[in-house]
Coordinates of C-alpha atoms in Angstrom, one line a residue:
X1 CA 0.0 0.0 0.0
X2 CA 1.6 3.4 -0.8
X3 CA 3.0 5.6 1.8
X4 CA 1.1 8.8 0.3
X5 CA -2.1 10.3 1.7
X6 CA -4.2 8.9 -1.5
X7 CA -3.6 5.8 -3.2
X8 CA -1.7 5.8 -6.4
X9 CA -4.9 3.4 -7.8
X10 CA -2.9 1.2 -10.0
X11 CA -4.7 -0.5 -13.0
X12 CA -6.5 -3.8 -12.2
X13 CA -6.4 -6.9 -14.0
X14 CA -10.0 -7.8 -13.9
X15 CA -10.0 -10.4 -17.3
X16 CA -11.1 -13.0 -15.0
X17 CA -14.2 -13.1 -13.5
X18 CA -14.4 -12.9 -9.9
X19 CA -11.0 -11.2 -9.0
X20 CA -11.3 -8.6 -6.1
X21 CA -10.5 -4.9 -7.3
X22 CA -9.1 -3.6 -3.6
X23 CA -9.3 0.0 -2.6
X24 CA -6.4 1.0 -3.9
X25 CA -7.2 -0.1 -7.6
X26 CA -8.9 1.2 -10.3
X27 CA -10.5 -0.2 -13.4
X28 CA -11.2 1.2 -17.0
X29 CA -12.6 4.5 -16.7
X30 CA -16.2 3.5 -18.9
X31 CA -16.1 0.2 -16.1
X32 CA -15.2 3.0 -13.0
X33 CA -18.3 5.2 -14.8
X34 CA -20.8 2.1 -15.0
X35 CA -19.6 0.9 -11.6
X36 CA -20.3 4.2 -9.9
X37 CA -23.6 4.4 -11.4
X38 CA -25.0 0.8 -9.9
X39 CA -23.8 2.7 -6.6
X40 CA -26.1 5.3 -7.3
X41 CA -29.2 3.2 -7.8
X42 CA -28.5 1.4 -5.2
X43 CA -28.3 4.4 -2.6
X44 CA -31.1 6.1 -4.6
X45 CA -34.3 4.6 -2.8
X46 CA -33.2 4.8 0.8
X47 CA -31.4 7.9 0.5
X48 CA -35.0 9.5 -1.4
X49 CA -37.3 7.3 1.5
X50 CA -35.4 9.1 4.7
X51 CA -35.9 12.7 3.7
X52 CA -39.3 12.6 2.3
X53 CA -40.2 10.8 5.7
X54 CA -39.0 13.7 7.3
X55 CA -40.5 16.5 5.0
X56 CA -36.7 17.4 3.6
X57 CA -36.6 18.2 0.0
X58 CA -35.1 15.1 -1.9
X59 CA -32.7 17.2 -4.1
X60 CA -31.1 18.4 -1.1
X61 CA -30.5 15.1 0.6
X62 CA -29.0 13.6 -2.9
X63 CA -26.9 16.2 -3.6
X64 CA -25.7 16.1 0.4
X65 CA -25.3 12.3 0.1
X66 CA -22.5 13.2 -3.2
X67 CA -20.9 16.1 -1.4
X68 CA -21.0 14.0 1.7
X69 CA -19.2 11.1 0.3
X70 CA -16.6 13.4 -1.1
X71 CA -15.9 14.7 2.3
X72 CA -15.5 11.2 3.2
X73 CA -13.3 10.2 0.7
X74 CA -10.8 13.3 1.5
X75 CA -10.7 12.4 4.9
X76 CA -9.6 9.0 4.9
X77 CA -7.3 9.8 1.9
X78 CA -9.1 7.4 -0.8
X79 CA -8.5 4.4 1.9
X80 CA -12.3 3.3 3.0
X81 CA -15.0 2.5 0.0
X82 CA -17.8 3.7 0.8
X83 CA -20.9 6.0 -0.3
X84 CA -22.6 8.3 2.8
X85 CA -26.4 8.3 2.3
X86 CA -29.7 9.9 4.3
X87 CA -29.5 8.1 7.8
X88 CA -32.7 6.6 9.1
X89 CA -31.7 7.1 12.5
X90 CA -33.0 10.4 12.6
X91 CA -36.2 10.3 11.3
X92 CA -37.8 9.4 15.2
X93 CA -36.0 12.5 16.2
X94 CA -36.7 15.0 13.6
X95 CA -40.5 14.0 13.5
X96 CA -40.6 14.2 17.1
X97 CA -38.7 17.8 17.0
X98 CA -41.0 19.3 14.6
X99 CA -43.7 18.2 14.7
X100 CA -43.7 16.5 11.3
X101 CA -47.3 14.9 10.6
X102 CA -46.1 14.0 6.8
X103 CA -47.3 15.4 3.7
X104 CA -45.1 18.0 2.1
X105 CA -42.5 20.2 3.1
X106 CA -41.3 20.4 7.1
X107 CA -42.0 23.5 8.0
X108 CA -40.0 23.5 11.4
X109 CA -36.8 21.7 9.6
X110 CA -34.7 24.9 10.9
X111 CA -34.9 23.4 14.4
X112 CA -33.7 19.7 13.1
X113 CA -30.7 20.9 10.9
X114 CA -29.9 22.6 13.7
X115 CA -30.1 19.2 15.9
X116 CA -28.1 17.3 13.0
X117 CA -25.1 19.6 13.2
X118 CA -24.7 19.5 16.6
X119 CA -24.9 15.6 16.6
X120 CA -22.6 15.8 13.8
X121 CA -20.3 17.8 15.7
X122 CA -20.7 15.2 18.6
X123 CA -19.8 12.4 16.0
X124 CA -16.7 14.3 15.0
X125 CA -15.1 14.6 18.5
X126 CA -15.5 11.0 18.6
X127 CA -13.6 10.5 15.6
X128 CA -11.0 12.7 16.8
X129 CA -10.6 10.5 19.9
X130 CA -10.6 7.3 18.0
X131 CA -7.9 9.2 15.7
X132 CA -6.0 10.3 18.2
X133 CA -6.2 6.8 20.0
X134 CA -5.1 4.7 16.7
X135 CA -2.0 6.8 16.9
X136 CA -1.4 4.7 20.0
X137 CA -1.2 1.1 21.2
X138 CA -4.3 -0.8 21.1
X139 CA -6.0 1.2 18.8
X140 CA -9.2 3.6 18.9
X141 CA -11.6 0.9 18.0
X142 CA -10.7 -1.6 21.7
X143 CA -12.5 1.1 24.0
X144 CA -15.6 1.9 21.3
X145 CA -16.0 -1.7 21.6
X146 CA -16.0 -2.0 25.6
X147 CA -18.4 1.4 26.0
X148 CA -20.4 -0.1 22.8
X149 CA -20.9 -3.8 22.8
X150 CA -23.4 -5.9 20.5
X151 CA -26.1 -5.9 23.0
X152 CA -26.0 -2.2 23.6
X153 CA -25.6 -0.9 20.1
X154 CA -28.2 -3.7 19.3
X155 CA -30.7 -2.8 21.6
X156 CA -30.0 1.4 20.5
X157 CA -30.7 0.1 16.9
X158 CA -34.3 -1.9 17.6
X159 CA -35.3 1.3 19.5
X160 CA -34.7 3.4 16.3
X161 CA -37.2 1.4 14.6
X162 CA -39.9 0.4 17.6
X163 CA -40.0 4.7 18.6
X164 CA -40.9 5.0 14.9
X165 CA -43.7 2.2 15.0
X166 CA -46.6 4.5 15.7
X167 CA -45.7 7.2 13.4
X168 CA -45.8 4.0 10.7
X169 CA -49.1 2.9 11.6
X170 CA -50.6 6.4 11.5
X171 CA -49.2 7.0 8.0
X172 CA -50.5 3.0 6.4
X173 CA -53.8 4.0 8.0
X174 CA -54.0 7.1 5.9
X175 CA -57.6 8.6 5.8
X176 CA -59.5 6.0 4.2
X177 CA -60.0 2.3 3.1
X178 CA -58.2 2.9 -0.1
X179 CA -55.1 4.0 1.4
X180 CA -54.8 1.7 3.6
X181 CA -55.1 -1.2 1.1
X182 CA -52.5 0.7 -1.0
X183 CA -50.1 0.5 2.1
X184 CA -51.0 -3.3 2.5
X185 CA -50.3 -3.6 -1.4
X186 CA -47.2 -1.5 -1.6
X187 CA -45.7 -3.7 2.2
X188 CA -46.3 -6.6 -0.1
X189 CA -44.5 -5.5 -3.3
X190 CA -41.6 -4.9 -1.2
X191 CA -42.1 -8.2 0.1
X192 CA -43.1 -10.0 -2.9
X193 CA -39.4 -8.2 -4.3
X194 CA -37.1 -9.7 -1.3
X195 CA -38.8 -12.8 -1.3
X196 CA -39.0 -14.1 -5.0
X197 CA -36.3 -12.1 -6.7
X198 CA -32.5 -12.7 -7.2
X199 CA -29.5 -10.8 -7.6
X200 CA -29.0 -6.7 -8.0
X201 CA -33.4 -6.1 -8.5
X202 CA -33.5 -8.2 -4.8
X203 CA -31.4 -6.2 -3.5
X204 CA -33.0 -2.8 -4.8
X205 CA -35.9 -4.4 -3.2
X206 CA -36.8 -0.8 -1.8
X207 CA -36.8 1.3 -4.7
X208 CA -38.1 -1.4 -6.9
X209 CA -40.6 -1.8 -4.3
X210 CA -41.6 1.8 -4.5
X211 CA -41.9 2.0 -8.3
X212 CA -43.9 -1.0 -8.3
X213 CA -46.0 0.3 -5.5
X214 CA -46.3 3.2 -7.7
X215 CA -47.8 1.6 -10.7
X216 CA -50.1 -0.2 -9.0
X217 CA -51.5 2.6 -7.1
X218 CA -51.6 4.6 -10.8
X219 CA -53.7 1.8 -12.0
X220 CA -56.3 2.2 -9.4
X221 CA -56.3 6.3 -8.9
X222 CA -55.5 7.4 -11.9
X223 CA -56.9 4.6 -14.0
X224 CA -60.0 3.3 -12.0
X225 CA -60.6 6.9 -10.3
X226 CA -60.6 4.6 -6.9
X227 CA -58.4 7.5 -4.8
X228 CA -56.6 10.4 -5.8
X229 CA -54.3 10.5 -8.9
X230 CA -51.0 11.1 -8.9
X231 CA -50.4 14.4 -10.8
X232 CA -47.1 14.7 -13.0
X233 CA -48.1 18.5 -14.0
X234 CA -45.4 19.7 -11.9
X235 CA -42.8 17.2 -13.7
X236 CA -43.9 18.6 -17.1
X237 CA -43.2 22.4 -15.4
X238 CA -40.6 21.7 -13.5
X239 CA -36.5 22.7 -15.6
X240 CA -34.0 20.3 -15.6
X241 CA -31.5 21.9 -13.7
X242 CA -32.0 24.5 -11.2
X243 CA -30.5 25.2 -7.3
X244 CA -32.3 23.2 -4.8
X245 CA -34.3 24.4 -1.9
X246 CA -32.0 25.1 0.9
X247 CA -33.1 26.0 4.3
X248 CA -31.2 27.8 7.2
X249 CA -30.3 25.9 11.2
X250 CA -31.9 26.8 14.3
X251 CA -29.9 25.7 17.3
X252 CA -32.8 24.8 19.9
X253 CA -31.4 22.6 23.2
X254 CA -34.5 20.7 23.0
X255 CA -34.3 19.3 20.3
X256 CA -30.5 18.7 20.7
X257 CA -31.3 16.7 23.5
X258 CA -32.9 14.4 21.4
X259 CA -31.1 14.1 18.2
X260 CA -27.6 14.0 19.5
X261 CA -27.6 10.7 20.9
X262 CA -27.6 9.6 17.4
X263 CA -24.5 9.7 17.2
X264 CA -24.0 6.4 18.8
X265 CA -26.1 5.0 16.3
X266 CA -23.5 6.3 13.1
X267 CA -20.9 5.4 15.3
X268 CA -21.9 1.6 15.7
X269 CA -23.1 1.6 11.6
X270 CA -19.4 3.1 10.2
X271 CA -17.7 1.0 12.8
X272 CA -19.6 -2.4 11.3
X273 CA -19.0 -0.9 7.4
X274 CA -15.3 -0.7 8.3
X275 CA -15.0 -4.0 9.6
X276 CA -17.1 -5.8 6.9
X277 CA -14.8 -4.1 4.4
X278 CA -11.8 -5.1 5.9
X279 CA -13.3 -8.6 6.3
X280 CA -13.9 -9.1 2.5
X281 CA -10.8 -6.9 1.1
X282 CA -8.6 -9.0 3.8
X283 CA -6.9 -5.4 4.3
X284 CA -6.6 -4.4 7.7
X285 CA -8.9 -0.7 7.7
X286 CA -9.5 0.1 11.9
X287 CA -6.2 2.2 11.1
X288 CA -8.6 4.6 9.6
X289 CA -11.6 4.4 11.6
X290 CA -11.3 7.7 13.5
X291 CA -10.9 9.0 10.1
X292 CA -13.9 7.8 9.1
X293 CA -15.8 9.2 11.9
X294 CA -14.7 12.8 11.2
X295 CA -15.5 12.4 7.6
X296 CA -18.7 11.4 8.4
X297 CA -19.5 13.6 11.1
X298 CA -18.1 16.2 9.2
X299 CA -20.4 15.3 6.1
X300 CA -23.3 15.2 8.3
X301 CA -22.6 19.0 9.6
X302 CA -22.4 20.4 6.2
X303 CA -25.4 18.5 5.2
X304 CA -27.6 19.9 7.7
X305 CA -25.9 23.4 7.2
X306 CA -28.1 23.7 4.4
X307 CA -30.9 21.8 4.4
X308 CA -30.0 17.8 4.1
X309 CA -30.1 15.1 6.3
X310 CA -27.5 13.1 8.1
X311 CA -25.8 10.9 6.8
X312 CA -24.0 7.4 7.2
X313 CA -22.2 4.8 5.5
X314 CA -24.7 2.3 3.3
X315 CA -25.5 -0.8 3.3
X316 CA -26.9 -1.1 0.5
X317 CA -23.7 0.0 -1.5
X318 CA -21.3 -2.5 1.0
X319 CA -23.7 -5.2 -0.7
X320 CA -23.4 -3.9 -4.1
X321 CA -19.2 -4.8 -3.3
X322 CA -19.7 -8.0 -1.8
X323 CA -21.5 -9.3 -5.2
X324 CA -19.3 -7.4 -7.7
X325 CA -15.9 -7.6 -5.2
X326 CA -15.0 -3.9 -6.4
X327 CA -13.6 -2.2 -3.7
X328 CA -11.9 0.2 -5.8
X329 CA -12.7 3.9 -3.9
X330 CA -12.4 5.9 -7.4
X331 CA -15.7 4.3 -7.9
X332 CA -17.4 6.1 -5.2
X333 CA -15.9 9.5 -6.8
X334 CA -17.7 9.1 -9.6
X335 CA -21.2 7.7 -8.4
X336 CA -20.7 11.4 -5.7
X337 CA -20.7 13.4 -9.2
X338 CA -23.3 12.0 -10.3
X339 CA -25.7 12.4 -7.3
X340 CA -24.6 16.0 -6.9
X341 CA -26.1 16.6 -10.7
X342 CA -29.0 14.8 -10.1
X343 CA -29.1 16.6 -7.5
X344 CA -29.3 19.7 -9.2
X345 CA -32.0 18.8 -11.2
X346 CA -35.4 20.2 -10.2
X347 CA -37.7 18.0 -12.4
X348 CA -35.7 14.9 -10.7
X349 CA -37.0 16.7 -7.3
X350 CA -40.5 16.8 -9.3
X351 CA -41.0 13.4 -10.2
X352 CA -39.8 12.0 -6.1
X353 CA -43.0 14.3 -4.9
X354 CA -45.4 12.5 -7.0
X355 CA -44.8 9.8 -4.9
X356 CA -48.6 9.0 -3.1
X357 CA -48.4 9.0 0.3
X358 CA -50.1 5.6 1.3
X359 CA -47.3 4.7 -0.7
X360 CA -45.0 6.5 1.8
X361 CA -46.9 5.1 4.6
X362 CA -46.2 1.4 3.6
X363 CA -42.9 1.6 3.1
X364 CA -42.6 3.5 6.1
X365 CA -43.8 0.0 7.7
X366 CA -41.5 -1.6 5.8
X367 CA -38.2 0.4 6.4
X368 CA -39.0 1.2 10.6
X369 CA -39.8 -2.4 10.8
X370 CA -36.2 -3.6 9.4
X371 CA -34.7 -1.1 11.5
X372 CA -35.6 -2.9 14.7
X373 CA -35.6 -6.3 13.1
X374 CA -31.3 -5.1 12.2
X375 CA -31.1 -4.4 15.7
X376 CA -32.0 -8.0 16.8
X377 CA -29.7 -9.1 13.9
X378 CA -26.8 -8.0 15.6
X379 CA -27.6 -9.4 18.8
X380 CA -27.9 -12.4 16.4
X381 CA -24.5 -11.8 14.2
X382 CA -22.2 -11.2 17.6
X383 CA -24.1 -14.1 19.3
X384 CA -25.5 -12.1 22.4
X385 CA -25.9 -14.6 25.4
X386 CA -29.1 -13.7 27.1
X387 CA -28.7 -16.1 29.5
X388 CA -26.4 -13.7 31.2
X389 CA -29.0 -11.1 33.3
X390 CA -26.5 -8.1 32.6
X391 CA -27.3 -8.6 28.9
X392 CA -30.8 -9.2 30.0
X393 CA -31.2 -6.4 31.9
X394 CA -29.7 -3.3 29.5
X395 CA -31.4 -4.6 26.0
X396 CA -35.0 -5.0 28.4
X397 CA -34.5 -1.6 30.2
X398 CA -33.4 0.1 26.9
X399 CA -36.1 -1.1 24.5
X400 CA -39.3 0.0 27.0
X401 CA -37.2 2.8 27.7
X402 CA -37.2 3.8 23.8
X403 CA -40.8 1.8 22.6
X404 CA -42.2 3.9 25.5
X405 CA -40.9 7.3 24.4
X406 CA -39.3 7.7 27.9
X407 CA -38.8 11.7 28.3
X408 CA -36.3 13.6 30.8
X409 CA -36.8 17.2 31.6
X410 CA -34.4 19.1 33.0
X411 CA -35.3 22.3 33.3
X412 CA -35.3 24.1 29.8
X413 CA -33.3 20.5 28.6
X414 CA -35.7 17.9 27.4
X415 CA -34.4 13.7 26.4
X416 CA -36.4 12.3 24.8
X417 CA -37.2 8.3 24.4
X418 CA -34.2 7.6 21.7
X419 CA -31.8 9.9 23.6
X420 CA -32.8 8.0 27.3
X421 CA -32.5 4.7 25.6
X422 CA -29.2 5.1 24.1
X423 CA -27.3 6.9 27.0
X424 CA -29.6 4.9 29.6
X425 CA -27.9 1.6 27.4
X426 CA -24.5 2.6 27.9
X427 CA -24.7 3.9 31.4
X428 CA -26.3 0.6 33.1
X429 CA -24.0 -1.9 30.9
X430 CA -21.3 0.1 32.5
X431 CA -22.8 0.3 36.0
X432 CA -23.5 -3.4 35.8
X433 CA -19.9 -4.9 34.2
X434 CA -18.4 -6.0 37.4
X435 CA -20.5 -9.2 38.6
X436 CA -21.3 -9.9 42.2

């Protein structure tokens, strides 16, 4: 590996089938150019879902998610592939901050970009420490992992999704018996997608999902007059490129309280991309975890500095590289540009709005339920032993804690049910370590 900040991406020799591309490789530039577009599709649907959830405009939160993974890149010097998206984990606390009741723009967002840069900001000083830490013996990543064990950050993760549960009933409901049998139909398209598909389409299973969902519902409203039709006049109106809708932070402490605990959550996602990277390059990549915090939390400040979402590594894109085996980071440059000029483009923004929102409410089902369920997954994955009342314990106390929406007020200070959860988590795993 070179001793440079950036790689000096040497030319691959992928004529056979198979062969792993590592990070510090590059293929043909029309192969880089294809490659970086499959990473764009498969970011696209969760990183369009999250903001629309949360009344952000789209365009902002795609062109944030290619500015972000630039940022990114820079920071760990070209080492760590990966593609920043909109982070689900703050859709509990935005809605709750806001007041969000869905449909259209958020008109409180001020207060929650304000909340995302500060937990940004919170991110970053961890990643500092990890930085600083990996300079020494033993490594940053030894003390995340004592503070942040698998049955803390998996019982943090499930809350994400169960504080969200009601918010995803209220939206399948919608406000009649046609909406709700749209949400039904669109929770099983997404089904119908991961259960009876294979390869790349099973695992766009969201945004295939959605545009299935889509059709169907056009069929019925627009076609059969059975609800209301989706209305593509504002597509036709709308130019092809154009700035944006950008929108200005509000620091609040309220709501900083709330969102900032987040952070734990980002932390625990970047630190299991990292590791499943190095796991299926064979390189050895904790040497720039800190870095990667930074560059995320760094990304996730700018996003919010001007109306975007936070953002996190992807899953989505990690699986994209386990079935292709291209690690190569100059990929990730390229499918960045292209998001930022999609993200320019107002008619994209358009077309994401016309979106129905029983629609939304399904997959909102969908997506809050597989947050929890990825929560119990890595209880699963890390093989949490529940037979031990300490584990017990902290993954019972925090999930009630979190499902119940458990609020602290101190004074002008409010913590709200994620915020309790998570810090309530990592306080009594810590408090009950040393056995009797």
């Amino acid at each position: 590996m070179s001793n440079s900040y950036f790689p000096r991406w040497r030319l691959a020799d992928d004529a056979e089938p198979g062969v792993i591309i590592a990070p510090d490789e590059r293929l043909s530039w029309p192969k880089n150019v294809a490659m970086g577009a499959q990473h764009v599709v498969a970011m696209f649907g969760s990183t369009v879902l999250a903001p629309l959830l949360m009344g952000f405009d789209p365009n902002v939160a795609i062109l944030m998610s290619g500015i972000g993974t630039l940022i990114f890149f820079l920071f760990v010097g070209g080492r760590v592939p990966s593609y920043l998206g909109s982070s689900f984990a703050f859709i509990g606390g935005v809605i709750a901050v806001t007041g969000y009741a869905g449909g259209g723009a958020n008109a409180n967002i001020g207060v929650a970009l304000g909340a995302i840069i500060a937990c940004g900001l919170a991110y970053t000083l961890i990643g500092v420490l990890v930085w600083i830490a990996n300079g020494r013996a033993g490594g940053g990543a030894n003390w995340i992992d004592a503070l942040m064990p698998p049955v803390v950050t998996g019982a943090v993760v499930a809350v994400i999704g169960l504080n969200l549960a009601p918010i995803a009933a209220k939206g399948a409901m919608g406000a009649s018996g046609f909406d709700s049998a749209m949400a039904i139909v669109t929770i099983l398209c997404v089904g119908g997608i991961a259960v009876y598909t294979k390869g790349m389409v099973q695992r766009l299973l969201i945004l295939v999902g959605l545009i299935l969902a889509c059709v169907v519902y056009a069929i019925f409203a627009n076609g059969m007059g059975l609800g209301k039709p989706m209305d593509f006049s504002a597509v036709s109106a709308a130019a092809w490129f154009g700035l944006p809708h950008f929108a200005a932070p509000v620091f609040k402490a309220e709501a900083m309280g709330l969102i900032v605990p987040v952070a734990i959550i980002l932390v625990a996602e970047n630190l299991g991309h990292v590791k499943a990277v190095s796991a299926m390059t064979g390189q050895d990549l904790d040497r720039y975890l800190g870095r990667a915090f930074v560059g995320d939390g760094v990304a996730t400040m700018v996003s919010g500095a001007v109306g975007g979402t936070g953002v996190t590594t992807y899953a989505e894109n990690i699986g994209v590289m386990a079935v292709t085996r291209i690690y190569s980071t100059l990929v990730f440059v390229i499918a960045a540009l292209i998001a930022i000029v999609l993200g320019f483009s107002p008619k994209f923004g358009a077309l994401i709005q016309t979106i129905p929102a029983p629609v939304l409410g399904g997959m909102s089902v969908v997506v809050f339920g597989l947050i929890a369920i990825a929560g119990a997954r890595i209880w699963v994955v890390n093989q949490v032993d529940f037979s031990d009342n300490r584990n017990l314990i902290v993954a019972a106390v925090t999930l009630v804690l979190g499902a119940g929406d458990f609020t602290v007020k101190l004074g002008n200070f409010t913590l709200g049910g994620i915020g309790t959860a998570t810090f309530g988590a990592i306080i009594l795993y810590a408090l009950l370590r040393r056995k009797k």
